[in-house]
Amino acid sequence: MKKFKVLSLAALAALMLTTSCASKKDLLACQEENKQMSANYQSVREELAAANAKAIALQRQLDDCQKDKSAIQGLLDKSVDGNNVNISKLVDQINESNQYIRHLQQVKSKSDSLNVVLTNNLTKSLSKEELKEVDVQVLKGVVYISLADNMLYKSGSYEINERAAETLSKIAKIIQDYPDYDVIVEGNTDNVPISKTNIRNNWDLSALRASSVVQCLQNQYGINPKRMTAGGRGEFNPIADNNTEVGRQRNRRTQIIITPQLSEFLELIGKGPQN
């Protein structure tokens, strides 16, 4: 009997120890779960506060929009020059203006693309030696071909020399390939006065040189003269310092300017939205 009591006490002690361990684990688990739930609760509170703040801001924006709408509606309800504003007509005018702007952007994009192709084709056709005396650039949607005077003309003259024939033929081919473009030939000189009895000044020399190029393009390469304009700017359009020989040499140049036809832009203006 005494032995039984000892075993019972031992079993009871073991049971209590096991129960104690299990309770401690459950307590730790509960504490960890509570800690996690507290963190989640805090996170949800913060998200809710942020959502409420956003809702308040959106409501303010909505209120402002309603005020703007009311103000605009009030203006539209008023008469303009004695006539009631036609909202439908106003919307149509806005849409027409937007379409016109998009059309102009498309025209510009097309023109820019053609200019790049034109420039690349011309540059590829010129030899390395020609590229030393011919400069091709696209500026503000216009192609500028600048040629040195000693390549184009006989010394101190406005007559085209034989050396220029091959280069001009390549430029003429490009001009023929782009029939929707106009051509402006512009003569430029340095500021050294001309001393020729039949040429009064640099104005005359620059204009005569431009005219020679235009007539060469027409007579030898078949360019339609209606597409071309010849003009002289004398010494008044320098790109370098006339106080140096290098600068004067750069200023003595003839530019062949290839540009989209002006009539196209005038036609676009004519198609603009009616006010």
PDB file of C-alpha atoms in Angstrom:
ATOM      1  CA  MET A   1       0.000   0.000   0.000  1.00  0.00           C
ATOM      2  CA  LYS A   2       2.825   2.295   0.855  1.00  0.00           C
ATOM      3  CA  LYS A   3       4.527   1.431  -2.447  1.00  0.00           C
ATOM      4  CA  PHE A   4       1.313   2.223  -4.334  1.00  0.00           C
ATOM      5  CA  LYS A   5       1.109   5.637  -2.719  1.00  0.00           C
ATOM      6  CA  VAL A   6       4.698   6.388  -3.739  1.00  0.00           C
ATOM      7  CA  LEU A   7       3.970   5.418  -7.344  1.00  0.00           C
ATOM      8  CA  SER A   8       0.793   7.498  -7.368  1.00  0.00           C
ATOM      9  CA  LEU A   9       2.628  10.536  -6.088  1.00  0.00           C
ATOM     10  CA  ALA A  10       5.338  10.068  -8.706  1.00  0.00           C
ATOM     11  CA  ALA A  11       2.759   9.759 -11.477  1.00  0.00           C
ATOM     12  CA  LEU A  12       0.942  12.829 -10.219  1.00  0.00           C
ATOM     13  CA  ALA A  13       4.184  14.787 -10.135  1.00  0.00           C
ATOM     14  CA  ALA A  14       5.042  13.714 -13.709  1.00  0.00           C
ATOM     15  CA  LEU A  15       1.549  14.655 -14.872  1.00  0.00           C
ATOM     16  CA  MET A  16       1.821  18.074 -13.263  1.00  0.00           C
ATOM     17  CA  LEU A  17       5.279  18.614 -14.826  1.00  0.00           C
ATOM     18  CA  THR A  18       4.003  17.641 -18.263  1.00  0.00           C
ATOM     19  CA  THR A  19       0.952  19.850 -17.866  1.00  0.00           C
ATOM     20  CA  SER A  20       3.163  22.697 -16.728  1.00  0.00           C
ATOM     21  CA  CYS A  21       5.404  22.378 -19.816  1.00  0.00           C
ATOM     22  CA  ALA A  22       2.424  22.243 -22.140  1.00  0.00           C
ATOM     23  CA  SER A  23       0.858  25.280 -20.497  1.00  0.00           C
ATOM     24  CA  LYS A  24       4.100  27.227 -20.823  1.00  0.00           C
ATOM     25  CA  LYS A  25       4.337  26.412 -24.554  1.00  0.00           C
ATOM     26  CA  ASP A  26       0.723  27.407 -25.054  1.00  0.00           C
ATOM     27  CA  LEU A  27       1.351  30.623 -23.178  1.00  0.00           C
ATOM     28  CA  LEU A  28       4.361  31.477 -25.331  1.00  0.00           C
ATOM     29  CA  ALA A  29       2.399  30.623 -28.460  1.00  0.00           C
ATOM     30  CA  CYS A  30      -0.477  32.795 -27.318  1.00  0.00           C
ATOM     31  CA  GLN A  31       1.869  35.642 -26.502  1.00  0.00           C
ATOM     32  CA  GLU A  32       3.493  35.416 -29.967  1.00  0.00           C
ATOM     33  CA  GLU A  33       0.089  35.264 -31.645  1.00  0.00           C
ATOM     34  CA  ASN A  34      -1.079  38.256 -29.629  1.00  0.00           C
ATOM     35  CA  LYS A  35       2.055  40.158 -30.589  1.00  0.00           C
ATOM     36  CA  GLN A  36       1.451  39.377 -34.287  1.00  0.00           C
ATOM     37  CA  MET A  37      -2.206  40.361 -34.046  1.00  0.00           C
ATOM     38  CA  SER A  38      -1.234  43.640 -32.355  1.00  0.00           C
ATOM     39  CA  ALA A  39       1.199  44.386 -35.193  1.00  0.00           C
ATOM     40  CA  ASN A  40      -1.444  43.544 -37.812  1.00  0.00           C
ATOM     41  CA  TYR A  41      -3.958  45.713 -35.993  1.00  0.00           C
ATOM     42  CA  GLN A  42      -1.541  48.651 -35.979  1.00  0.00           C
ATOM     43  CA  SER A  43      -0.815  48.153 -39.684  1.00  0.00           C
ATOM     44  CA  VAL A  44      -4.527  48.064 -40.489  1.00  0.00           C
ATOM     45  CA  ARG A  45      -5.070  51.237 -38.449  1.00  0.00           C
ATOM     46  CA  GLU A  46      -2.329  53.004 -40.394  1.00  0.00           C
ATOM     47  CA  GLU A  47      -3.738  51.842 -43.722  1.00  0.00           C
ATOM     48  CA  LEU A  48      -7.206  52.959 -42.679  1.00  0.00           C
ATOM     49  CA  ALA A  49      -5.878  56.375 -41.668  1.00  0.00           C
ATOM     50  CA  ALA A  50      -4.090  56.723 -45.012  1.00  0.00           C
ATOM     51  CA  ALA A  51      -7.242  55.678 -46.872  1.00  0.00           C
ATOM     52  CA  ASN A  52      -9.311  58.194 -44.947  1.00  0.00           C
ATOM     53  CA  ALA A  53      -6.808  60.944 -45.709  1.00  0.00           C
ATOM     54  CA  LYS A  54      -6.875  60.012 -49.393  1.00  0.00           C
ATOM     55  CA  ALA A  55     -10.663  59.974 -49.397  1.00  0.00           C
ATOM     56  CA  ILE A  56     -10.723  63.449 -47.846  1.00  0.00           C
ATOM     57  CA  ALA A  57      -8.256  64.739 -50.467  1.00  0.00           C
ATOM     58  CA  LEU A  58     -10.309  63.198 -53.294  1.00  0.00           C
ATOM     59  CA  GLN A  59     -13.472  64.710 -51.889  1.00  0.00           C
ATOM     60  CA  ARG A  60     -11.786  68.118 -51.868  1.00  0.00           C
ATOM     61  CA  GLN A  61     -10.730  67.642 -55.490  1.00  0.00           C
ATOM     62  CA  LEU A  62     -14.264  66.618 -56.376  1.00  0.00           C
ATOM     63  CA  ASP A  63     -15.628  69.692 -54.633  1.00  0.00           C
ATOM     64  CA  ASP A  64     -13.162  71.890 -56.537  1.00  0.00           C
ATOM     65  CA  CYS A  65     -14.167  70.258 -59.827  1.00  0.00           C
ATOM     66  CA  GLN A  66     -17.810  70.836 -59.025  1.00  0.00           C
ATOM     67  CA  LYS A  67     -17.059  74.496 -58.318  1.00  0.00           C
ATOM     68  CA  ASP A  68     -15.113  74.812 -61.594  1.00  0.00           C
ATOM     69  CA  LYS A  69     -17.908  73.086 -63.468  1.00  0.00           C
ATOM     70  CA  SER A  70     -20.464  75.423 -61.950  1.00  0.00           C
ATOM     71  CA  ALA A  71     -18.317  78.444 -62.806  1.00  0.00           C
ATOM     72  CA  ILE A  72     -17.844  77.293 -66.413  1.00  0.00           C
ATOM     73  CA  GLN A  73     -21.508  76.496 -66.750  1.00  0.00           C
ATOM     74  CA  GLY A  74     -22.306  79.961 -65.432  1.00  0.00           C
ATOM     75  CA  LEU A  75     -20.061  81.529 -68.063  1.00  0.00           C
ATOM     76  CA  LEU A  76     -21.575  79.403 -70.799  1.00  0.00           C
ATOM     77  CA  ASP A  77     -25.069  80.353 -69.690  1.00  0.00           C
ATOM     78  CA  LYS A  78     -24.229  84.000 -70.150  1.00  0.00           C
ATOM     79  CA  SER A  79     -24.637  85.589 -73.543  1.00  0.00           C
ATOM     80  CA  VAL A  80     -21.613  86.539 -75.648  1.00  0.00           C
ATOM     81  CA  ASP A  81     -22.068  89.511 -77.951  1.00  0.00           C
ATOM     82  CA  GLY A  82     -25.804  89.191 -77.512  1.00  0.00           C
ATOM     83  CA  ASN A  83     -25.939  85.523 -78.566  1.00  0.00           C
ATOM     84  CA  ASN A  84     -26.172  82.453 -76.378  1.00  0.00           C
ATOM     85  CA  VAL A  85     -23.099  80.242 -76.469  1.00  0.00           C
ATOM     86  CA  ASN A  86     -23.636  77.064 -78.460  1.00  0.00           C
ATOM     87  CA  ILE A  87     -21.850  74.413 -76.378  1.00  0.00           C
ATOM     88  CA  SER A  88     -22.008  71.824 -79.147  1.00  0.00           C
ATOM     89  CA  LYS A  89     -20.437  74.246 -81.607  1.00  0.00           C
ATOM     90  CA  LEU A  90     -17.747  75.144 -79.091  1.00  0.00           C
ATOM     91  CA  VAL A  91     -16.857  71.480 -78.626  1.00  0.00           C
ATOM     92  CA  ASP A  92     -16.730  70.990 -82.403  1.00  0.00           C
ATOM     93  CA  GLN A  93     -14.334  73.938 -82.751  1.00  0.00           C
ATOM     94  CA  ILE A  94     -12.058  72.522 -80.050  1.00  0.00           C
ATOM     95  CA  ASN A  95     -12.026  69.110 -81.745  1.00  0.00           C
ATOM     96  CA  GLU A  96     -11.325  70.725 -85.118  1.00  0.00           C
ATOM     97  CA  SER A  97      -8.414  72.672 -83.651  1.00  0.00           C
ATOM     98  CA  ASN A  98      -6.967  69.506 -82.116  1.00  0.00           C
ATOM     99  CA  GLN A  99      -7.238  67.687 -85.449  1.00  0.00           C
ATOM    100  CA  TYR A 100      -5.491  70.592 -87.187  1.00  0.00           C
ATOM    101  CA  ILE A 101      -2.643  70.510 -84.662  1.00  0.00           C
ATOM    102  CA  ARG A 102      -2.242  66.755 -85.132  1.00  0.00           C
ATOM    103  CA  HIS A 103      -2.223  67.254 -88.913  1.00  0.00           C
ATOM    104  CA  LEU A 104       0.521  69.870 -88.661  1.00  0.00           C
ATOM    105  CA  GLN A 105       2.541  67.522 -86.451  1.00  0.00           C
ATOM    106  CA  GLN A 106       2.178  64.755 -89.032  1.00  0.00           C
ATOM    107  CA  VAL A 107       3.251  67.088 -91.846  1.00  0.00           C
ATOM    108  CA  LYS A 108       6.292  68.195 -89.865  1.00  0.00           C
ATOM    109  CA  SER A 109       7.214  64.610 -89.042  1.00  0.00           C
ATOM    110  CA  LYS A 110       6.915  63.620 -92.702  1.00  0.00           C
ATOM    111  CA  SER A 111       8.984  66.627 -93.775  1.00  0.00           C
ATOM    112  CA  ASP A 112      11.700  65.850 -91.198  1.00  0.00           C
ATOM    113  CA  SER A 113      11.874  62.235 -92.382  1.00  0.00           C
ATOM    114  CA  LEU A 114      12.168  63.270 -96.028  1.00  0.00           C
ATOM    115  CA  ASN A 115      14.911  65.748 -95.149  1.00  0.00           C
ATOM    116  CA  VAL A 116      16.916  63.050 -93.400  1.00  0.00           C
ATOM    117  CA  VAL A 117      16.558  60.696 -96.360  1.00  0.00           C
ATOM    118  CA  LEU A 118      17.446  63.482 -98.814  1.00  0.00           C
ATOM    119  CA  THR A 119      20.533  64.439 -96.809  1.00  0.00           C
ATOM    120  CA  ASN A 120      21.699  60.840 -96.467  1.00  0.00           C
ATOM    121  CA  ASN A 121      21.228  60.146-100.173  1.00  0.00           C
ATOM    122  CA  LEU A 122      23.197  63.234-101.168  1.00  0.00           C
ATOM    123  CA  THR A 123      25.988  62.603 -98.675  1.00  0.00           C
ATOM    124  CA  LYS A 124      26.371  59.006 -99.861  1.00  0.00           C
ATOM    125  CA  SER A 125      26.621  60.135-103.487  1.00  0.00           C
ATOM    126  CA  LEU A 126      29.478  62.583-102.803  1.00  0.00           C
ATOM    127  CA  SER A 127      33.099  61.465-102.830  1.00  0.00           C
ATOM    128  CA  LYS A 128      35.481  62.051 -99.935  1.00  0.00           C
ATOM    129  CA  GLU A 129      37.130  64.851-101.896  1.00  0.00           C
ATOM    130  CA  GLU A 130      33.784  66.513-102.599  1.00  0.00           C
ATOM    131  CA  LEU A 131      32.757  66.282 -98.947  1.00  0.00           C
ATOM    132  CA  LYS A 132      35.773  68.433 -98.057  1.00  0.00           C
ATOM    133  CA  GLU A 133      34.216  71.326 -99.994  1.00  0.00           C
ATOM    134  CA  VAL A 134      30.507  70.543 -99.667  1.00  0.00           C
ATOM    135  CA  ASP A 135      28.700  70.845 -96.331  1.00  0.00           C
ATOM    136  CA  VAL A 136      25.209  69.360 -95.988  1.00  0.00           C
ATOM    137  CA  GLN A 137      23.036  70.211 -92.992  1.00  0.00           C
ATOM    138  CA  VAL A 138      19.393  70.186 -91.919  1.00  0.00           C
ATOM    139  CA  LEU A 139      18.429  73.305 -89.990  1.00  0.00           C
ATOM    140  CA  LYS A 140      14.852  74.033 -88.856  1.00  0.00           C
ATOM    141  CA  GLY A 141      13.344  71.632 -91.376  1.00  0.00           C
ATOM    142  CA  VAL A 142      15.365  72.928 -94.345  1.00  0.00           C
ATOM    143  CA  VAL A 143      18.292  71.265 -96.137  1.00  0.00           C
ATOM    144  CA  TYR A 144      21.339  73.518 -96.653  1.00  0.00           C
ATOM    145  CA  ILE A 145      24.035  72.519 -99.148  1.00  0.00           C
ATOM    146  CA  SER A 146      26.998  74.879 -98.843  1.00  0.00           C
ATOM    147  CA  LEU A 147      29.628  74.878-101.608  1.00  0.00           C
ATOM    148  CA  ALA A 148      32.998  76.640-101.528  1.00  0.00           C
ATOM    149  CA  ASP A 149      33.477  79.331-104.171  1.00  0.00           C
ATOM    150  CA  ASN A 150      36.826  77.951-105.390  1.00  0.00           C
ATOM    151  CA  MET A 151      35.094  74.667-106.215  1.00  0.00           C
ATOM    152  CA  LEU A 152      32.240  76.302-108.135  1.00  0.00           C
ATOM    153  CA  TYR A 153      33.646  79.321-109.943  1.00  0.00           C
ATOM    154  CA  LYS A 154      36.644  80.436-111.876  1.00  0.00           C
ATOM    155  CA  SER A 155      38.898  82.726-109.838  1.00  0.00           C
ATOM    156  CA  GLY A 156      37.343  86.173-109.282  1.00  0.00           C
ATOM    157  CA  SER A 157      34.439  85.265-111.564  1.00  0.00           C
ATOM    158  CA  TYR A 158      30.839  84.151-111.491  1.00  0.00           C
ATOM    159  CA  GLU A 159      31.275  81.619-114.281  1.00  0.00           C
ATOM    160  CA  ILE A 160      30.900  77.941-113.311  1.00  0.00           C
ATOM    161  CA  ASN A 161      34.110  75.962-113.781  1.00  0.00           C
ATOM    162  CA  GLU A 162      34.422  72.438-115.183  1.00  0.00           C
ATOM    163  CA  ARG A 163      35.390  71.012-111.806  1.00  0.00           C
ATOM    164  CA  ALA A 164      31.933  71.755-110.380  1.00  0.00           C
ATOM    165  CA  ALA A 165      30.025  69.792-113.024  1.00  0.00           C
ATOM    166  CA  GLU A 166      30.141  66.394-111.325  1.00  0.00           C
ATOM    167  CA  THR A 167      29.107  67.754-107.924  1.00  0.00           C
ATOM    168  CA  LEU A 168      26.262  69.830-109.370  1.00  0.00           C
ATOM    169  CA  SER A 169      25.026  66.799-111.312  1.00  0.00           C
ATOM    170  CA  LYS A 170      24.676  64.840-108.048  1.00  0.00           C
ATOM    171  CA  ILE A 171      22.846  67.722-106.393  1.00  0.00           C
ATOM    172  CA  ALA A 172      20.596  68.030-109.453  1.00  0.00           C
ATOM    173  CA  LYS A 173      19.750  64.317-109.202  1.00  0.00           C
ATOM    174  CA  ILE A 174      18.600  64.812-105.609  1.00  0.00           C
ATOM    175  CA  ILE A 175      16.535  67.858-106.611  1.00  0.00           C
ATOM    176  CA  GLN A 176      14.886  65.843-109.389  1.00  0.00           C
ATOM    177  CA  ASP A 177      14.105  63.011-106.968  1.00  0.00           C
ATOM    178  CA  TYR A 178      12.172  65.398-104.709  1.00  0.00           C
ATOM    179  CA  PRO A 179       9.815  67.286-107.030  1.00  0.00           C
ATOM    180  CA  ASP A 180       7.709  68.673-104.166  1.00  0.00           C
ATOM    181  CA  TYR A 181      10.630  70.751-102.875  1.00  0.00           C
ATOM    182  CA  ASP A 182      11.641  74.242-103.959  1.00  0.00           C
ATOM    183  CA  VAL A 183      15.249  75.342-104.446  1.00  0.00           C
ATOM    184  CA  ILE A 184      16.811  78.630-103.356  1.00  0.00           C
ATOM    185  CA  VAL A 185      20.348  79.363-104.499  1.00  0.00           C
ATOM    186  CA  GLU A 186      22.009  82.001-102.344  1.00  0.00           C
ATOM    187  CA  GLY A 187      25.369  83.643-103.055  1.00  0.00           C
ATOM    188  CA  ASN A 188      27.620  84.916-100.237  1.00  0.00           C
ATOM    189  CA  THR A 189      30.970  86.740-100.292  1.00  0.00           C
ATOM    190  CA  ASP A 190      33.599  87.996 -97.864  1.00  0.00           C
ATOM    191  CA  ASN A 191      33.950  91.720 -97.134  1.00  0.00           C
ATOM    192  CA  VAL A 192      36.832  92.375 -99.542  1.00  0.00           C
ATOM    193  CA  PRO A 193      35.611  94.829-102.234  1.00  0.00           C
ATOM    194  CA  ILE A 194      35.409  93.402-105.743  1.00  0.00           C
ATOM    195  CA  SER A 195      37.629  95.118-108.340  1.00  0.00           C
ATOM    196  CA  LYS A 196      35.971  94.241-111.636  1.00  0.00           C
ATOM    197  CA  THR A 197      34.799  96.849-114.092  1.00  0.00           C
ATOM    198  CA  ASN A 198      31.636  94.904-114.944  1.00  0.00           C
ATOM    199  CA  ILE A 199      30.756  94.088-111.315  1.00  0.00           C
ATOM    200  CA  ARG A 200      29.915  97.000-109.060  1.00  0.00           C
ATOM    201  CA  ASN A 201      30.223  95.362-105.645  1.00  0.00           C
ATOM    202  CA  ASN A 202      29.820  92.159-103.635  1.00  0.00           C
ATOM    203  CA  TRP A 203      26.053  92.372-103.949  1.00  0.00           C
ATOM    204  CA  ASP A 204      26.413  92.026-107.714  1.00  0.00           C
ATOM    205  CA  LEU A 205      28.976  89.246-107.427  1.00  0.00           C
ATOM    206  CA  SER A 206      26.883  87.151-105.015  1.00  0.00           C
ATOM    207  CA  ALA A 207      23.709  87.567-107.097  1.00  0.00           C
ATOM    208  CA  LEU A 208      25.517  86.749-110.355  1.00  0.00           C
ATOM    209  CA  ARG A 209      27.052  83.624-108.846  1.00  0.00           C
ATOM    210  CA  ALA A 210      23.664  82.418-107.582  1.00  0.00           C
ATOM    211  CA  SER A 211      22.157  83.108-110.988  1.00  0.00           C
ATOM    212  CA  SER A 212      24.926  81.105-112.673  1.00  0.00           C
ATOM    213  CA  VAL A 213      24.179  78.066-110.512  1.00  0.00           C
ATOM    214  CA  VAL A 214      20.427  78.318-111.155  1.00  0.00           C
ATOM    215  CA  GLN A 215      20.960  78.556-114.912  1.00  0.00           C
ATOM    216  CA  CYS A 216      23.397  75.634-114.832  1.00  0.00           C
ATOM    217  CA  LEU A 217      20.849  73.476-112.988  1.00  0.00           C
ATOM    218  CA  GLN A 218      18.190  74.471-115.502  1.00  0.00           C
ATOM    219  CA  ASN A 219      20.147  74.279-118.761  1.00  0.00           C
ATOM    220  CA  GLN A 220      22.455  71.347-118.109  1.00  0.00           C
ATOM    221  CA  TYR A 221      20.425  69.190-115.724  1.00  0.00           C
ATOM    222  CA  GLY A 222      16.834  70.002-116.613  1.00  0.00           C
ATOM    223  CA  ILE A 223      15.625  71.370-113.281  1.00  0.00           C
ATOM    224  CA  ASN A 224      12.320  73.200-113.687  1.00  0.00           C
ATOM    225  CA  PRO A 225      13.129  76.930-113.355  1.00  0.00           C
ATOM    226  CA  LYS A 226       9.752  77.498-111.691  1.00  0.00           C
ATOM    227  CA  ARG A 227      11.083  75.624-108.675  1.00  0.00           C
ATOM    228  CA  MET A 228      14.189  77.783-108.300  1.00  0.00           C
ATOM    229  CA  THR A 229      15.045  81.209-106.927  1.00  0.00           C
ATOM    230  CA  ALA A 230      18.422  82.949-107.191  1.00  0.00           C
ATOM    231  CA  GLY A 231      19.515  85.582-104.685  1.00  0.00           C
ATOM    232  CA  GLY A 232      22.645  87.311-103.441  1.00  0.00           C
ATOM    233  CA  ARG A 233      23.435  88.337 -99.856  1.00  0.00           C
ATOM    234  CA  GLY A 234      26.814  89.884-100.546  1.00  0.00           C
ATOM    235  CA  GLU A 235      29.069  90.149 -97.513  1.00  0.00           C
ATOM    236  CA  PHE A 236      26.208  90.572 -95.051  1.00  0.00           C
ATOM    237  CA  ASN A 237      25.627  86.958 -94.041  1.00  0.00           C
ATOM    238  CA  PRO A 238      29.036  85.840 -92.716  1.00  0.00           C
ATOM    239  CA  ILE A 239      29.536  82.587 -90.839  1.00  0.00           C
ATOM    240  CA  ALA A 240      33.152  83.316 -89.849  1.00  0.00           C
ATOM    241  CA  ASP A 241      35.476  86.204 -89.019  1.00  0.00           C
ATOM    242  CA  ASN A 242      36.451  88.223 -92.104  1.00  0.00           C
ATOM    243  CA  ASN A 243      39.664  89.336 -90.384  1.00  0.00           C
ATOM    244  CA  THR A 244      41.356  86.029 -91.163  1.00  0.00           C
ATOM    245  CA  GLU A 245      42.010  84.323 -94.486  1.00  0.00           C
ATOM    246  CA  VAL A 246      40.358  81.126 -93.266  1.00  0.00           C
ATOM    247  CA  GLY A 247      37.302  83.080 -92.181  1.00  0.00           C
ATOM    248  CA  ARG A 248      37.043  84.927 -95.495  1.00  0.00           C
ATOM    249  CA  GLN A 249      37.351  81.638 -97.351  1.00  0.00           C
ATOM    250  CA  ARG A 250      34.452  80.170 -95.364  1.00  0.00           C
ATOM    251  CA  ASN A 251      32.318  83.230 -96.051  1.00  0.00           C
ATOM    252  CA  ARG A 252      32.848  82.943 -99.820  1.00  0.00           C
ATOM    253  CA  ARG A 253      30.244  80.266-100.415  1.00  0.00           C
ATOM    254  CA  THR A 254      27.089  79.452-102.342  1.00  0.00           C
ATOM    255  CA  GLN A 255      24.219  77.743-100.590  1.00  0.00           C
ATOM    256  CA  ILE A 256      21.675  75.562-102.320  1.00  0.00           C
ATOM    257  CA  ILE A 257      18.673  75.480-100.017  1.00  0.00           C
ATOM    258  CA  ILE A 258      16.123  72.710-100.557  1.00  0.00           C
ATOM    259  CA  THR A 259      12.867  73.464 -98.798  1.00  0.00           C
ATOM    260  CA  PRO A 260       9.248  72.205 -98.820  1.00  0.00           C
ATOM    261  CA  GLN A 261       7.141  74.238-101.211  1.00  0.00           C
ATOM    262  CA  LEU A 262       5.639  77.350 -99.665  1.00  0.00           C
ATOM    263  CA  SER A 263       2.322  76.650-101.398  1.00  0.00           C
ATOM    264  CA  GLU A 264       1.893  73.520 -99.253  1.00  0.00           C
ATOM    265  CA  PHE A 265       2.122  75.548 -96.057  1.00  0.00           C
ATOM    266  CA  LEU A 266      -0.199  78.221 -97.420  1.00  0.00           C
ATOM    267  CA  GLU A 267      -2.665  75.467 -98.268  1.00  0.00           C
ATOM    268  CA  LEU A 268      -2.393  74.132 -94.725  1.00  0.00           C
ATOM    269  CA  ILE A 269      -3.060  77.597 -93.348  1.00  0.00           C
ATOM    270  CA  GLY A 270      -6.088  77.830 -95.592  1.00  0.00           C
ATOM    271  CA  LYS A 271      -7.347  74.542 -94.155  1.00  0.00           C
ATOM    272  CA  GLY A 272      -6.952  75.788 -90.618  1.00  0.00           C
ATOM    273  CA  PRO A 273      -9.894  75.939 -88.229  1.00  0.00           C
ATOM    274  CA  GLN A 274     -12.312  78.758 -88.937  1.00  0.00           C
ATOM    275  CA  ASN A 275     -12.711  81.252 -86.120  1.00  0.00           C
TER     276      ASN A 275
END
